[in-house]
Amino acid sequence: MSVIAAGRTLRLVKTGRQFFFPRPARCGGSSRATCISRHASAALTQIPTRYSFSSRPRKLTMACRAQGLIEETVTIVGGGRVGSALKDMCANKVDVVKRGGKVAADGSGSGPIIVCTRNDDLQAVLDATPPERHEDLVFIQNGMLQPWLEEKGLGGNTQALVYFAVAKLGEKPIDGKTELNPEGLTAVTGKHAKAFASILESGGLSCKVLEKEEYQKAMLEKLIWISVMMLVGVRHSATVGEVVANHKDEVASLTEELAAAGSANLGITLEDNVVERLCSYSMSVAHFPTALKEFEWRNGFFYNLSKDAAKSGKPDPCPTHTEWLRERKMPATPKIDVPPFAIDTLNFINKAWTQFHAVEESSKLLLKAGFQHLSERDNWELKPGGRYFFTRNKSTLVAFAVGAKYVPGNGFNMVGAHTDSPCLKLKPCSKSKKSGFLMINAETYGGGLWHTWFDRDLSVAGRVLVKEADGKTLSHKLVKVERPIMRIPMLAIHLSRNLYSEGFKPNHQTHLAPMLATAVKTQVEKKGSSGEEESRHHPLLLDILAEELGCLPEAIVDFELNVCDTQPGVIGGANNEFMFVGRLDNLSSSYGALRALVDSTPDEAHLANETAVRAIALFDHEEVGSTSAVGAGGPVMRDTISRVSKCMSGGETDAVERAFSQSFLVSADMAHALHPNYSEKHDGEHIPEFHKGLVVKTNNNQRYASNLVSSSLFIEVGKRRGIPSQHFCVRNDMPCGSTIGPILSSNLGCRTVDVGAPQLSMHSIREMCGVVDLDLTYQHFMAFFETFAEVDGTLDVDGVPPPLGTIEDTPCEHVH
């Protein structure tokens, strides 16, 4: 509508319809525009509110809006059949935004933005809409949009279920009224519900404005309709009408199945006669073809309910739906849903470039969860129900939670892992020069696959001692240079023609030195020139560290740095089923143990029935044998058990010894998954596979500490919660690796089981595992902390044997 102030008449023109109001002379002393505005404001109250206006001048527009009589410009996104039909029905000013177009900011108001696109285009529409207009988006729902809307913060937006059909572009819509529902089934809810309903009414179509709860029921019915009709239709190559006419029994059984599953999931109850109601509507669109489109938004909702049930070991709530999808080989490439815990693990590893950063990140998580930080130098005051942790050398961490029913002599239920991984470490004199290049003198740490370190974007991370401004105080600081500052380049094939015949055999001293910079470029740019002669490290490197630490280079006393790969870890594989990242061995086990302890003891109440001490120990130096003050071969865990037991014993003399005998350790370190290109490397009966849970590792030569009792107890803990496990035993013609299990078991004298998630590329700069196994690791550790005491109580291997005479001696009846 336009507003025209002409002569002594105010004329408001609306699509062939005009309203005239006499305009008096100028209001005393007021401007012409103000006079018009006031008069129009009063005059507009006489016009039916269903009429909407675009108006001039601006003050008149504001006055009309103040009366609530102006419905803002309607924006329609999508120029297809539905979008074009809505445009033709609209009495308002309409802006049509086609594919790839931008939605105007429209500072003049906040009219509805009606989205008439495929669901797969919703993200693009959201991106094309100014953030201040997001709340005006109106979603025409043909599928399950709610999870996506909630994720994007749009859960409260206007949503509409359209039961009218537009056969061809430009044709008049057919209303979905039926004999069972003559009032129509189209429904809308939300901020712009009335405006949307008004548009349909102006086009002769029905539309109900519903509250959110009632709309949810209508939404589920529409989702069931599209899912059932399309699936049954493609089974028989039938139109919607033919489906109802010839296959109503299939429609009825599948509708009832999906209605029960959907109602249970959403917590709602549908009205009676769903089957008849949806079949009746189907006949109004009988000519529609059927196809399985937009699977994620339609049938995918019910398919995901089936997948979730399978993961939890529960019956399929939609078995017919699942079976018929498999007939159609749908979905063609089902992606594994990445467990949230796997994402958390990846984020942890991406932050924890070194053992120091791993302990730092773990400490932050424990403090946030309410654990109390202890110092080994202080006197400990512990109590039942308390949660504590301490670190040693900032590279080893021990955390524990004392059960509320703990009594002196009770055991520790522990998960042990390690924080270190094979890498290159800078030597005490890291400065080196070769042929005009500034090189880094680095030492190999552990048994790395060193050829994988060539041609990678490398940097450094670790810890630095810094002298404070007073010139006396030393500070311990962590550092991580996230940009790539060095590289170990391969020799070109043209200069190593025998590479394929003799293999790649780099000399670890001469060929594995990282390149930092060229000497000439450093000199020209006068970088790091101070202290060149006397420094054990390149001044250029010190400058980089100082910049990261926010100090002067000369304040750096010394450092302990690892060479690190700068490429972040990712979720990968065609089905998103793998994780590609360095340091899986063994930060994934460390994080699984950490989270399981934290999540199983979120507060004192969750320890109310616990009789033991739940503990984790994350050690340094496993990759080099564990024989150090902070390694598993050192006194860390024995010190912990002794200290806690004595602190809680009240003077009982043998509480420590009893605690050792009642304790149980899960030694968690990664396991070797079957490699498809080298399957002969595994014993044919012991083949760890992805997605099948933790691997229990056994070696009768005591390279692993697992035995019948410890293995069975750990497996039983998982079984009681439906968590799978698998077995590994090395081939007789291959040496067996080892880990912290035998070391701690012999040191503490406690029962121990060695386990680990299966992985490939162990000790490569870039390793690989299955995301499901990370989640199963966490679940198994949770079950261990929460239920082991109960399971352990069912077995006493070293208990007193039954007294003589209690077992009946049955005669053999032989004649002697």
PDB file of C-alpha atoms in Angstrom, residues 465-608:
ATOM      1  CA  LEU A 465      63.035 -21.575  33.283  1.00  0.00           C
ATOM      2  CA  VAL A 466      62.814 -17.782  33.269  1.00  0.00           C
ATOM      3  CA  LYS A 467      64.616 -15.347  35.580  1.00  0.00           C
ATOM      4  CA  GLU A 468      62.228 -12.699  36.832  1.00  0.00           C
ATOM      5  CA  ALA A 469      62.954  -8.962  36.872  1.00  0.00           C
ATOM      6  CA  ASP A 470      64.456  -9.098  40.357  1.00  0.00           C
ATOM      7  CA  GLY A 471      67.300 -11.158  38.917  1.00  0.00           C
ATOM      8  CA  LYS A 472      66.907 -13.843  41.597  1.00  0.00           C
ATOM      9  CA  THR A 473      63.515 -15.531  41.264  1.00  0.00           C
ATOM     10  CA  LEU A 474      63.166 -18.384  38.785  1.00  0.00           C
ATOM     11  CA  SER A 475      59.817 -19.156  37.178  1.00  0.00           C
ATOM     12  CA  HIS A 476      58.755 -22.417  35.560  1.00  0.00           C
ATOM     13  CA  LYS A 477      56.733 -21.705  32.397  1.00  0.00           C
ATOM     14  CA  LEU A 478      55.289 -23.805  29.599  1.00  0.00           C
ATOM     15  CA  VAL A 479      55.737 -22.740  25.999  1.00  0.00           C
ATOM     16  CA  LYS A 480      54.271 -23.830  22.690  1.00  0.00           C
ATOM     17  CA  VAL A 481      55.249 -22.241  19.366  1.00  0.00           C
ATOM     18  CA  GLU A 482      52.283 -23.100  17.199  1.00  0.00           C
ATOM     19  CA  ARG A 483      53.653 -21.864  13.880  1.00  0.00           C
ATOM     20  CA  PRO A 484      56.004 -24.144  11.913  1.00  0.00           C
ATOM     21  CA  ILE A 485      59.574 -22.932  12.452  1.00  0.00           C
ATOM     22  CA  MET A 486      61.602 -25.946  11.358  1.00  0.00           C
ATOM     23  CA  ARG A 487      61.623 -28.918   9.016  1.00  0.00           C
ATOM     24  CA  ILE A 488      63.639 -32.067   8.248  1.00  0.00           C
ATOM     25  CA  PRO A 489      63.650 -32.197   4.433  1.00  0.00           C
ATOM     26  CA  MET A 490      63.990 -35.465   2.531  1.00  0.00           C
ATOM     27  CA  LEU A 491      66.766 -35.918  -0.016  1.00  0.00           C
ATOM     28  CA  ALA A 492      65.366 -35.816  -3.546  1.00  0.00           C
ATOM     29  CA  ILE A 493      64.975 -39.166  -5.303  1.00  0.00           C
ATOM     30  CA  HIS A 494      67.350 -37.958  -8.020  1.00  0.00           C
ATOM     31  CA  LEU A 495      70.132 -37.848  -5.425  1.00  0.00           C
ATOM     32  CA  SER A 496      69.250 -41.136  -3.734  1.00  0.00           C
ATOM     33  CA  ARG A 497      68.726 -43.575  -6.591  1.00  0.00           C
ATOM     34  CA  ASN A 498      69.257 -46.591  -4.342  1.00  0.00           C
ATOM     35  CA  LEU A 499      66.375 -45.638  -2.044  1.00  0.00           C
ATOM     36  CA  TYR A 500      64.026 -48.307  -3.411  1.00  0.00           C
ATOM     37  CA  SER A 501      66.616 -51.059  -3.584  1.00  0.00           C
ATOM     38  CA  GLU A 502      68.262 -50.461  -0.209  1.00  0.00           C
ATOM     39  CA  GLY A 503      65.455 -48.799   1.696  1.00  0.00           C
ATOM     40  CA  PHE A 504      65.358 -45.514   3.549  1.00  0.00           C
ATOM     41  CA  LYS A 505      67.873 -45.757   6.371  1.00  0.00           C
ATOM     42  CA  PRO A 506      68.597 -42.280   7.729  1.00  0.00           C
ATOM     43  CA  ASN A 507      71.465 -41.789  10.142  1.00  0.00           C
ATOM     44  CA  HIS A 508      69.874 -40.426  13.296  1.00  0.00           C
ATOM     45  CA  GLN A 509      72.804 -38.135  14.075  1.00  0.00           C
ATOM     46  CA  THR A 510      73.494 -36.608  10.676  1.00  0.00           C
ATOM     47  CA  HIS A 511      70.199 -36.865   8.803  1.00  0.00           C
ATOM     48  CA  LEU A 512      67.612 -36.187  11.499  1.00  0.00           C
ATOM     49  CA  ALA A 513      68.582 -32.621  12.434  1.00  0.00           C
ATOM     50  CA  PRO A 514      65.774 -30.072  11.950  1.00  0.00           C
ATOM     51  CA  MET A 515      66.543 -27.018   9.808  1.00  0.00           C
ATOM     52  CA  LEU A 516      65.732 -23.707  11.525  1.00  0.00           C
ATOM     53  CA  ALA A 517      66.853 -21.015   9.066  1.00  0.00           C
ATOM     54  CA  THR A 518      69.568 -19.946   6.664  1.00  0.00           C
ATOM     55  CA  ALA A 519      72.502 -18.183   8.260  1.00  0.00           C
ATOM     56  CA  VAL A 520      72.615 -15.440   5.623  1.00  0.00           C
ATOM     57  CA  LYS A 521      68.945 -14.510   5.979  1.00  0.00           C
ATOM     58  CA  THR A 522      69.312 -14.411   9.750  1.00  0.00           C
ATOM     59  CA  GLN A 523      72.364 -12.169   9.482  1.00  0.00           C
ATOM     60  CA  VAL A 524      70.802  -9.802   6.908  1.00  0.00           C
ATOM     61  CA  GLU A 525      67.714  -9.306   9.018  1.00  0.00           C
ATOM     62  CA  LYS A 526      69.858  -9.080  12.167  1.00  0.00           C
ATOM     63  CA  LYS A 527      67.656 -11.531  14.001  1.00  0.00           C
ATOM     64  CA  GLY A 528      69.004 -13.128  17.139  1.00  0.00           C
ATOM     65  CA  SER A 529      72.425 -11.560  16.756  1.00  0.00           C
ATOM     66  CA  SER A 530      73.058 -10.797  20.429  1.00  0.00           C
ATOM     67  CA  GLY A 531      74.987 -13.371  22.395  1.00  0.00           C
ATOM     68  CA  GLU A 532      75.760 -15.479  19.324  1.00  0.00           C
ATOM     69  CA  GLU A 533      79.146 -16.722  20.463  1.00  0.00           C
ATOM     70  CA  GLU A 534      78.476 -17.568  24.102  1.00  0.00           C
ATOM     71  CA  SER A 535      74.984 -19.101  23.748  1.00  0.00           C
ATOM     72  CA  ARG A 536      74.437 -22.865  23.670  1.00  0.00           C
ATOM     73  CA  HIS A 537      71.272 -22.221  21.683  1.00  0.00           C
ATOM     74  CA  HIS A 538      70.571 -20.203  18.572  1.00  0.00           C
ATOM     75  CA  PRO A 539      69.723 -16.615  19.603  1.00  0.00           C
ATOM     76  CA  LEU A 540      67.070 -16.730  16.882  1.00  0.00           C
ATOM     77  CA  LEU A 541      65.366 -19.603  18.706  1.00  0.00           C
ATOM     78  CA  LEU A 542      65.663 -17.742  22.015  1.00  0.00           C
ATOM     79  CA  ASP A 543      64.029 -14.705  20.417  1.00  0.00           C
ATOM     80  CA  ILE A 544      61.105 -16.835  19.279  1.00  0.00           C
ATOM     81  CA  LEU A 545      60.692 -18.360  22.741  1.00  0.00           C
ATOM     82  CA  ALA A 546      60.942 -14.955  24.424  1.00  0.00           C
ATOM     83  CA  GLU A 547      58.235 -13.596  22.158  1.00  0.00           C
ATOM     84  CA  GLU A 548      55.922 -16.462  23.128  1.00  0.00           C
ATOM     85  CA  LEU A 549      56.715 -16.076  26.834  1.00  0.00           C
ATOM     86  CA  GLY A 550      56.578 -12.291  26.912  1.00  0.00           C
ATOM     87  CA  CYS A 551      60.054 -11.887  28.340  1.00  0.00           C
ATOM     88  CA  LEU A 552      63.506 -10.808  27.198  1.00  0.00           C
ATOM     89  CA  PRO A 553      65.709 -13.462  25.538  1.00  0.00           C
ATOM     90  CA  GLU A 554      68.411 -12.971  28.171  1.00  0.00           C
ATOM     91  CA  ALA A 555      65.869 -13.827  30.911  1.00  0.00           C
ATOM     92  CA  ILE A 556      65.666 -17.396  29.589  1.00  0.00           C
ATOM     93  CA  VAL A 557      67.865 -19.532  31.840  1.00  0.00           C
ATOM     94  CA  ASP A 558      67.361 -22.787  29.939  1.00  0.00           C
ATOM     95  CA  PHE A 559      64.671 -25.013  28.506  1.00  0.00           C
ATOM     96  CA  GLU A 560      63.482 -28.577  27.961  1.00  0.00           C
ATOM     97  CA  LEU A 561      61.835 -28.697  24.552  1.00  0.00           C
ATOM     98  CA  ASN A 562      60.316 -31.352  22.330  1.00  0.00           C
ATOM     99  CA  VAL A 563      60.183 -31.096  18.551  1.00  0.00           C
ATOM    100  CA  CYS A 564      56.483 -31.302  17.634  1.00  0.00           C
ATOM    101  CA  ASP A 565      54.313 -31.646  14.559  1.00  0.00           C
ATOM    102  CA  THR A 566      52.201 -28.515  14.103  1.00  0.00           C
ATOM    103  CA  GLN A 567      49.427 -30.210  12.104  1.00  0.00           C
ATOM    104  CA  PRO A 568      46.347 -30.614  14.324  1.00  0.00           C
ATOM    105  CA  GLY A 569      44.691 -33.988  14.667  1.00  0.00           C
ATOM    106  CA  VAL A 570      41.434 -34.618  12.816  1.00  0.00           C
ATOM    107  CA  ILE A 571      38.516 -37.014  12.545  1.00  0.00           C
ATOM    108  CA  GLY A 572      38.821 -38.793   9.191  1.00  0.00           C
ATOM    109  CA  GLY A 573      37.911 -41.697   6.980  1.00  0.00           C
ATOM    110  CA  ALA A 574      35.027 -41.845   4.513  1.00  0.00           C
ATOM    111  CA  ASN A 575      32.670 -42.653   7.397  1.00  0.00           C
ATOM    112  CA  ASN A 576      34.303 -40.338   9.966  1.00  0.00           C
ATOM    113  CA  GLU A 577      35.318 -43.444  11.911  1.00  0.00           C
ATOM    114  CA  PHE A 578      39.028 -42.746  12.463  1.00  0.00           C
ATOM    115  CA  MET A 579      41.172 -40.276  14.338  1.00  0.00           C
ATOM    116  CA  PHE A 580      44.447 -39.153  12.750  1.00  0.00           C
ATOM    117  CA  VAL A 581      46.748 -37.491  15.276  1.00  0.00           C
ATOM    118  CA  GLY A 582      50.124 -37.826  16.931  1.00  0.00           C
ATOM    119  CA  ARG A 583      50.623 -38.961  20.550  1.00  0.00           C
ATOM    120  CA  LEU A 584      47.607 -41.297  20.589  1.00  0.00           C
ATOM    121  CA  ASP A 585      50.088 -43.552  22.368  1.00  0.00           C
ATOM    122  CA  ASN A 586      49.359 -42.783  25.068  1.00  0.00           C
ATOM    123  CA  LEU A 587      47.452 -39.545  25.611  1.00  0.00           C
ATOM    124  CA  SER A 588      44.201 -41.209  24.544  1.00  0.00           C
ATOM    125  CA  SER A 589      44.482 -43.671  27.447  1.00  0.00           C
ATOM    126  CA  SER A 590      45.545 -40.872  29.801  1.00  0.00           C
ATOM    127  CA  TYR A 591      42.539 -38.757  28.895  1.00  0.00           C
ATOM    128  CA  GLY A 592      40.167 -41.715  29.100  1.00  0.00           C
ATOM    129  CA  ALA A 593      41.398 -42.479  32.619  1.00  0.00           C
ATOM    130  CA  LEU A 594      41.265 -38.815  33.654  1.00  0.00           C
ATOM    131  CA  ARG A 595      37.726 -38.255  32.433  1.00  0.00           C
ATOM    132  CA  ALA A 596      36.478 -41.528  33.885  1.00  0.00           C
ATOM    133  CA  LEU A 597      37.777 -40.572  37.331  1.00  0.00           C
ATOM    134  CA  VAL A 598      36.342 -37.066  37.121  1.00  0.00           C
ATOM    135  CA  ASP A 599      32.975 -38.135  35.713  1.00  0.00           C
ATOM    136  CA  SER A 600      32.544 -41.061  38.116  1.00  0.00           C
ATOM    137  CA  THR A 601      33.211 -38.791  41.115  1.00  0.00           C
ATOM    138  CA  PRO A 602      31.620 -35.420  40.272  1.00  0.00           C
ATOM    139  CA  ASP A 603      30.960 -34.813  43.974  1.00  0.00           C
ATOM    140  CA  GLU A 604      31.152 -36.452  47.383  1.00  0.00           C
ATOM    141  CA  ALA A 605      27.671 -37.950  46.982  1.00  0.00           C
ATOM    142  CA  HIS A 606      28.902 -40.210  44.177  1.00  0.00           C
ATOM    143  CA  LEU A 607      31.421 -41.712  46.604  1.00  0.00           C
ATOM    144  CA  ALA A 608      28.812 -42.461  49.269  1.00  0.00           C
TER     145      ALA A 608
END
